[in-house]
């Protein structure tokens, strides 16, 4: 005669095990989500650094040689006026880049929004069960 598997009695111990399993599964999912978002943020930061370095290098080379060419062209007639005009132009350009960069940073999403959203959903779900 073959014995059939009977379900374990549903008592306090089984309920605690089920609760613990659910809690650990939730923590594991949130940790995995956090890990993925951390990798994405790291990749985005490295990518931004590479682009920033490329832009900075090429801009500095272009500005340097354009300025030297302009000063050389006006060396005998108005070199001080050209140097002053270039300085004013670069100051205005710097201020506009700083303002644009601040706007760019303000538009960026907050890091780990997915993790924070899921944790808030978990808390709301736990609060509504009471």
Coordinates of N, CA, C and O in Angstrom, one line a residue:
X1 N 0.8 -1.2 0.0 CA 0.0 0.0 0.0 C 0.9 1.2 0.0 O 1.8 1.4 0.8
X2 N 0.6 2.1 -0.9 CA 1.3 3.4 -1.0 C 0.7 4.5 -0.2 O -0.5 4.7 -0.2
X3 N 1.6 5.1 0.6 CA 1.1 6.2 1.4 C 1.1 7.5 0.6 O 2.1 7.8 -0.1
X4 N 0.1 8.3 0.7 CA 0.0 9.6 0.0 C 0.7 10.6 0.9 O 0.5 10.6 2.1
X5 N 1.3 11.6 0.3 CA 1.9 12.7 1.0 C 0.8 13.6 1.5 O 0.0 14.0 0.8
X6 N 0.9 13.8 2.8 CA -0.1 14.7 3.4 C 0.5 16.0 3.7 O 1.7 16.1 4.0
X7 N -0.3 17.1 3.5 CA 0.3 18.4 3.7 C 0.7 18.6 5.2 O 0.0 18.0 6.1
X8 N 1.7 19.4 5.5 CA 2.1 19.6 6.8 C 1.0 20.4 7.5 O 0.2 21.2 6.9
X9 N 0.8 20.1 8.8 CA -0.2 20.9 9.6 C 0.1 22.3 9.6 O 1.2 22.8 9.7
X10 N -1.0 23.1 9.4 CA -0.9 24.6 9.3 C -0.9 25.1 10.7 O -2.0 25.4 11.3
X11 N 0.2 25.3 11.3 CA 0.3 25.8 12.7 C 1.1 27.1 12.7 O 1.4 27.7 11.6
X12 N 1.5 27.5 13.9 CA 2.3 28.7 14.0 C 3.6 28.6 13.4 O 4.1 29.5 12.7
X13 N 4.2 27.4 13.5 CA 5.6 27.2 12.9 C 5.5 27.3 11.4 O 6.4 27.9 10.8
X14 N 4.5 26.7 10.8 CA 4.4 26.8 9.3 C 4.1 28.2 8.9 O 4.7 28.7 7.9
X15 N 3.3 28.9 9.6 CA 3.1 30.3 9.3 C 4.3 31.2 9.4 O 4.6 32.0 8.6
X16 N 5.1 30.9 10.5 CA 6.4 31.7 10.6 C 7.3 31.3 9.5 O 8.0 32.2 9.0
X17 N 7.4 30.1 9.1 CA 8.3 29.7 8.0 C 7.8 30.4 6.7 O 8.7 30.9 5.9
X18 N 6.6 30.4 6.5 CA 6.0 31.0 5.3 C 6.3 32.5 5.3 O 6.7 33.1 4.3
X19 N 6.1 33.1 6.4 CA 6.4 34.6 6.6 C 7.9 34.8 6.4 O 8.3 35.8 5.6
X20 N 8.8 34.1 7.0 CA 10.2 34.2 6.8 C 10.6 34.0 5.4 O 11.5 34.8 4.8
X21 N 10.0 33.0 4.7 CA 10.4 32.8 3.3 C 10.0 33.9 2.4 O 10.7 34.4 1.6
X22 N 8.8 34.5 2.7 CA 8.3 35.6 1.9 C 9.2 36.8 2.1 O 9.5 37.6 1.2
X23 N 9.6 37.0 3.4 CA 10.4 38.2 3.7 C 11.8 38.1 3.1 O 12.3 39.0 2.5
X24 N 12.4 36.9 3.1 CA 13.7 36.7 2.5 C 13.6 36.8 1.0 O 14.5 37.4 0.4
X25 N 12.5 36.4 0.4 CA 12.4 36.5 -1.1 C 12.3 38.0 -1.5 O 12.8 38.4 -2.5
X26 N 11.5 38.7 -0.7 CA 11.4 40.2 -1.0 C 12.7 40.9 -0.8 O 13.1 41.7 -1.6
X27 N 13.5 40.6 0.2 CA 14.8 41.2 0.5 C 15.7 40.8 -0.7 O 16.5 41.6 -1.2
X28 N 15.7 39.5 -1.1 CA 16.5 39.1 -2.2 C 16.2 39.8 -3.5 O 17.1 40.3 -4.2
X29 N 14.9 40.0 -3.8 CA 14.5 40.7 -5.0 C 15.0 42.2 -5.0 O 15.4 42.7 -6.0
X30 N 14.8 42.8 -3.8 CA 15.2 44.2 -3.7 C 16.7 44.4 -3.8 O 17.2 45.3 -4.4
X31 N 17.4 43.4 -3.2 CA 18.9 43.5 -3.3 C 19.4 43.3 -4.8 O 20.3 44.0 -5.2
X32 N 18.7 42.4 -5.5 CA 19.0 42.2 -6.9 C 18.7 43.5 -7.7 O 19.5 43.9 -8.6
X33 N 17.6 44.1 -7.5 CA 17.2 45.3 -8.2 C 18.2 46.4 -7.9 O 18.7 47.1 -8.7
X34 N 18.6 46.5 -6.6 CA 19.6 47.5 -6.2 C 20.9 47.3 -6.9 O 21.6 48.2 -7.4
X35 N 21.3 46.0 -7.0 CA 22.6 45.7 -7.7 C 22.6 46.1 -9.1 O 23.5 46.6 -9.7
X36 N 21.5 45.8 -9.8 CA 21.3 46.2 -11.2 C 21.4 47.7 -11.4 O 22.0 48.2 -12.3
X37 N 20.6 48.4 -10.5 CA 20.6 49.8 -10.6 C 22.0 50.4 -10.3 O 22.4 51.4 -11.0
X38 N 22.7 49.8 -9.4 CA 24.1 50.3 -9.1 C 25.0 50.1 -10.3 O 25.8 51.0 -10.6
X39 N 24.9 49.0 -11.0 CA 25.7 48.8 -12.2 C 25.3 49.8 -13.3 O 26.2 50.3 -14.0
X40 N 24.0 50.1 -13.4 CA 23.6 51.0 -14.4 C 24.2 52.4 -14.1 O 24.6 53.2 -15.0
X41 N 24.1 52.8 -12.8 CA 24.6 54.1 -12.5 C 26.1 54.2 -12.7 O 26.7 55.2 -13.1
X42 N 26.8 53.1 -12.4 CA 28.3 53.1 -12.6 C 28.6 53.2 -14.1 O 29.5 54.0 -14.5
X43 N 27.9 52.5 -14.9 CA 28.1 52.6 -16.4 C 27.8 54.0 -16.9 O 28.5 54.5 -17.7
X44 N 26.7 54.6 -16.4 CA 26.3 55.9 -16.8 C 27.4 56.9 -16.4 O 27.8 57.8 -17.2
X45 N 28.0 56.8 -15.2 CA 29.0 57.7 -14.7 C 30.3 57.6 -15.6 O 30.9 58.6 -16.0
X46 N 30.7 56.3 -15.9 CA 31.9 56.1 -16.7 C 31.6 56.7 -18.1 O 32.5 57.4 -18.7
X47 N 30.4 56.5 -18.6 CA 30.1 57.0 -20.0 C 30.2 58.5 -20.0 O 30.7 59.1 -20.9
X48 N 29.6 59.1 -19.0 CA 29.6 60.6 -18.9 C 31.1 61.1 -18.8 O 31.4 62.1 -19.4
X49 N 31.9 60.4 -18.0 CA 33.3 60.8 -17.9 C 34.0 60.8 -19.2 O 34.8 61.7 -19.6
X50 N 33.8 59.7 -20.0 CA 34.5 59.6 -21.3 C 34.0 60.7 -22.2 O 34.8 61.3 -22.9
X51 N 32.7 60.9 -22.3 CA 32.2 62.0 -23.2 C 32.7 63.4 -22.7 O 33.1 64.2 -23.5
X52 N 32.7 63.6 -21.4 CA 33.2 64.9 -20.9 C 34.7 65.1 -21.2 O 35.1 66.2 -21.6
X53 N 35.5 64.0 -21.1 CA 36.9 64.1 -21.4 C 37.1 64.4 -22.9 O 38.0 65.3 -23.2
X54 N 36.4 63.7 -23.7 CA 36.5 64.0 -25.2 C 36.1 65.4 -25.5 O 36.9 66.1 -26.3
X55 N 35.0 65.9 -25.0 CA 34.6 67.2 -25.3 C 35.6 68.2 -24.8 O 35.9 69.2 -25.4
X56 N 36.0 68.0 -23.6 CA 37.0 69.0 -22.9 C 38.3 69.1 -23.7 O 38.8 70.2 -24.0
X57 N 38.8 67.9 -24.1 CA 40.1 67.9 -24.8 C 39.9 68.6 -26.2 O 40.8 69.5 -26.5
X58 N 38.9 68.3 -26.9 CA 38.8 68.9 -28.2 C 38.5 70.4 -28.1 O 39.0 71.2 -28.9
X59 N 37.7 70.7 -27.2 CA 37.3 72.1 -27.0 C 38.6 72.9 -26.6 O 38.8 74.0 -27.1
X60 N 39.4 72.4 -25.7 CA 40.6 73.2 -25.3 C 41.6 73.3 -26.5 O 42.2 74.4 -26.7
X61 N 41.7 72.3 -27.3 CA 42.6 72.4 -28.4 C 42.0 73.4 -29.4 O 42.8 74.3 -30.0
X62 N 40.7 73.4 -29.7 CA 40.2 74.3 -30.7 C 40.3 75.8 -30.1 O 40.6 76.7 -30.9
X63 N 40.0 76.0 -28.9 CA 40.0 77.3 -28.3 C 41.5 77.8 -28.3 O 41.7 79.0 -28.7
X64 N 42.4 77.0 -28.0 CA 43.8 77.4 -27.9 C 44.3 77.9 -29.3 O 44.8 79.0 -29.4
X65 N 44.1 77.0 -30.3 CA 44.6 77.4 -31.6 C 43.8 78.5 -32.3 O 44.4 79.3 -33.0
X66 N 42.5 78.6 -32.0 CA 41.7 79.7 -32.6 C 42.2 81.0 -31.9 O 42.4 82.0 -32.6
X67 N 42.4 81.0 -30.6 CA 42.9 82.2 -29.9 C 44.3 82.6 -30.4 O 44.5 83.8 -30.6
X68 N 45.2 81.7 -30.5 CA 46.5 82.0 -31.0 C 46.5 82.6 -32.4 O 47.2 83.5 -32.7
X69 N 45.7 82.0 -33.2 CA 45.6 82.5 -34.6 C 45.0 83.9 -34.6 O 45.6 84.8 -35.4
X70 N 44.0 84.2 -33.9 CA 43.4 85.5 -33.8 C 44.4 86.5 -33.3 O 44.6 87.7 -33.8
X71 N 45.1 86.2 -32.2 CA 46.1 87.1 -31.6 C 47.2 87.4 -32.6 O 47.7 88.5 -32.8
X72 N 47.7 86.3 -33.3 CA 48.8 86.5 -34.3 C 48.4 87.4 -35.4 O 49.2 88.1 -35.9
X73 N 47.1 87.2 -35.9 CA 46.6 88.1 -37.0 C 46.6 89.6 -36.6 O 46.9 90.4 -37.4
X74 N 46.3 89.9 -35.3 CA 46.3 91.3 -34.9 C 47.4 91.7 -34.0 O 47.3 92.6 -33.2
X75 N 48.6 91.0 -34.2 CA 49.7 91.3 -33.3 C 50.2 92.7 -33.4 O 50.5 93.3 -32.3
X76 N 50.3 93.3 -34.5 CA 50.8 94.6 -34.7 C 49.8 95.7 -34.4 O 50.2 96.9 -34.1
X77 N 48.5 95.5 -34.6 CA 47.5 96.6 -34.6 C 46.7 96.6 -33.3 O 46.6 97.7 -32.7
X78 N 46.1 95.5 -32.9 CA 45.2 95.6 -31.7 C 45.3 94.3 -30.9 O 44.3 93.7 -30.6
X79 N 46.5 93.9 -30.5 CA 46.6 92.6 -29.8 C 46.0 92.7 -28.4 O 45.4 91.7 -28.0
X80 N 46.0 93.8 -27.7 CA 45.4 93.9 -26.4 C 43.9 93.9 -26.5 O 43.2 93.3 -25.7
X81 N 43.3 94.6 -27.5 CA 41.9 94.6 -27.7 C 41.4 93.1 -28.0 O 40.4 92.7 -27.5
X82 N 42.2 92.4 -28.9 CA 41.8 91.1 -29.2 C 41.9 90.2 -28.0 O 41.0 89.4 -27.7
X83 N 42.9 90.3 -27.2 CA 43.1 89.5 -26.0 C 41.9 89.8 -25.0 O 41.4 88.9 -24.3
X84 N 41.6 91.1 -24.8 CA 40.5 91.4 -23.9 C 39.1 90.9 -24.4 O 38.3 90.4 -23.6
X85 N 38.9 91.0 -25.7 CA 37.7 90.5 -26.3 C 37.6 89.0 -26.2 O 36.5 88.4 -25.8
X86 N 38.7 88.3 -26.4 CA 38.7 86.8 -26.2 C 38.4 86.4 -24.7 O 37.7 85.5 -24.5
X87 N 39.0 87.2 -23.8 CA 38.8 86.9 -22.4 C 37.3 87.1 -22.0 O 36.7 86.3 -21.4
X88 N 36.7 88.2 -22.5 CA 35.3 88.4 -22.2 C 34.4 87.3 -22.9 O 33.5 86.8 -22.2
X89 N 34.8 87.0 -24.1 CA 34.0 85.9 -24.8 C 34.1 84.6 -24.0 O 33.1 83.9 -23.8
X90 N 35.3 84.3 -23.5 CA 35.4 83.0 -22.8 C 34.7 83.0 -21.5 O 34.2 82.0 -21.0
X91 N 34.7 84.2 -20.8 CA 34.0 84.3 -19.6 C 32.5 84.1 -19.8 O 31.8 83.3 -19.0
X92 N 31.9 84.7 -20.8 CA 30.5 84.5 -21.1 C 30.2 83.1 -21.5 O 29.2 82.5 -21.1
X93 N 31.1 82.5 -22.3 CA 30.9 81.1 -22.7 C 31.0 80.2 -21.5 O 30.2 79.2 -21.3
X94 N 31.9 80.4 -20.5 CA 32.0 79.6 -19.3 C 30.7 79.7 -18.5 O 30.2 78.7 -18.0
X95 N 30.2 80.9 -18.3 CA 29.0 81.1 -17.5 C 27.8 80.3 -18.2 O 27.0 79.7 -17.5
X96 N 27.7 80.4 -19.5 CA 26.6 79.7 -20.2 C 26.7 78.2 -20.1 O 25.7 77.5 -19.9
X97 N 28.0 77.7 -20.1 CA 28.2 76.2 -20.0 C 27.8 75.8 -18.6 O 27.2 74.8 -18.3
X98 N 28.2 76.6 -17.6 CA 27.9 76.3 -16.2 C 26.4 76.2 -16.0 O 25.8 75.3 -15.3
X99 N 25.7 77.2 -16.5 CA 24.2 77.2 -16.4 C 23.6 76.0 -17.1 O 22.7 75.4 -16.5
X100 N 24.0 75.7 -18.3 CA 23.5 74.6 -19.0 C 23.8 73.3 -18.3 O 22.9 72.4 -18.2
X101 N 24.9 73.1 -17.7 CA 25.3 71.9 -16.9 C 24.4 71.8 -15.7 O 24.0 70.7 -15.4
X102 N 24.2 72.9 -15.0 CA 23.3 72.8 -13.8 C 21.9 72.4 -14.2 O 21.2 71.6 -13.5
X103 N 21.4 72.9 -15.4 CA 20.1 72.5 -15.8 C 20.1 71.0 -16.2 O 19.1 70.3 -15.9
X104 N 21.2 70.5 -16.8 CA 21.3 69.1 -17.2 C 21.2 68.2 -15.9 O 20.5 67.2 -15.9
X105 N 22.0 68.6 -14.9 CA 22.0 67.9 -13.6 C 20.6 67.9 -13.0 O 20.2 66.9 -12.4
X106 N 19.9 69.0 -13.1 CA 18.6 69.0 -12.4 C 17.6 68.1 -13.2 O 16.6 67.6 -12.5
X107 N 17.8 67.9 -14.4 CA 16.9 67.0 -15.2 C 17.2 65.5 -15.0 O 16.4 64.7 -15.4
X108 N 18.3 65.2 -14.5 CA 18.7 63.8 -14.3 C 17.8 63.1 -13.3 O 17.5 63.7 -12.2
X109 N 17.4 61.9 -13.5 CA 16.6 61.1 -12.5 C 17.4 60.8 -11.3 O 18.7 60.7 -11.4
X110 N 16.7 60.8 -10.2 CA 17.4 60.4 -8.9 C 17.9 59.0 -9.0 O 17.3 58.1 -9.6
X111 N 19.1 58.7 -8.4 CA 19.6 57.3 -8.5 C 18.7 56.4 -7.7 O 18.1 56.8 -6.7
X112 N 18.6 55.1 -8.2 CA 17.9 54.1 -7.5 C 16.4 54.3 -7.3 O 15.8 53.9 -6.3
X113 N 15.8 54.9 -8.3 CA 14.4 55.2 -8.2 C 13.6 53.9 -8.2 O 12.5 53.8 -7.5
X114 N 14.0 52.9 -9.0 CA 13.3 51.6 -9.0 C 13.3 51.0 -7.6 O 12.3 50.5 -7.2
X115 N 14.4 51.0 -7.0 CA 14.5 50.3 -5.7 C 13.6 51.1 -4.7 O 12.9 50.5 -3.9
X116 N 13.7 52.4 -4.7 CA 12.9 53.2 -3.7 C 11.4 53.0 -4.0 O 10.6 52.9 -3.0
X117 N 11.0 52.9 -5.3 CA 9.6 52.7 -5.6 C 9.2 51.4 -5.1 O 8.1 51.3 -4.5
X118 N 9.9 50.3 -5.3 CA 9.5 49.0 -4.9 C 9.5 48.9 -3.4 O 8.5 48.2 -2.8
X119 N 10.4 49.5 -2.7 CA 10.3 49.5 -1.2 C 9.1 50.2 -0.7 O 8.5 49.8 0.3
X120 N 8.8 51.4 -1.3 CA 7.6 52.1 -0.9 C 6.3 51.2 -1.2 O 5.3 51.3 -0.4
X121 N 6.3 50.5 -2.3 CA 5.2 49.6 -2.6 C 5.1 48.5 -1.6 O 3.9 48.2 -1.2
X122 N 6.2 48.0 -1.2 CA 6.2 46.9 -0.2 C 5.6 47.5 1.1 O 4.8 46.8 1.8
X123 N 6.1 48.7 1.5 CA 5.6 49.2 2.8 C 4.1 49.5 2.7 O 3.3 49.3 3.7
X124 N 3.6 50.0 1.6 CA 2.2 50.3 1.4 C 1.4 49.0 1.5 O 0.3 49.0 2.1
X125 N 1.9 48.0 0.9 CA 1.2 46.7 0.9 C 1.1 46.1 2.3 O 0.1 45.6 2.7
X126 N 2.2 46.3 3.1 CA 2.2 45.8 4.5 C 1.2 46.6 5.3 O 0.5 46.1 6.1
X127 N 1.2 47.9 5.1 CA 0.3 48.8 5.9 C -1.2 48.5 5.6 O -2.0 48.5 6.5
X128 N -1.5 48.1 4.3 CA -2.9 47.9 3.9 C -3.4 46.5 4.4 O -4.6 46.3 4.5
X129 N -2.5 45.6 4.8 CA -2.9 44.3 5.3 C -3.4 44.3 6.7 O -4.1 43.4 7.1
X130 N -3.0 45.4 7.4 CA -3.4 45.4 8.8 C -4.9 45.8 9.0 O -5.6 46.3 8.4

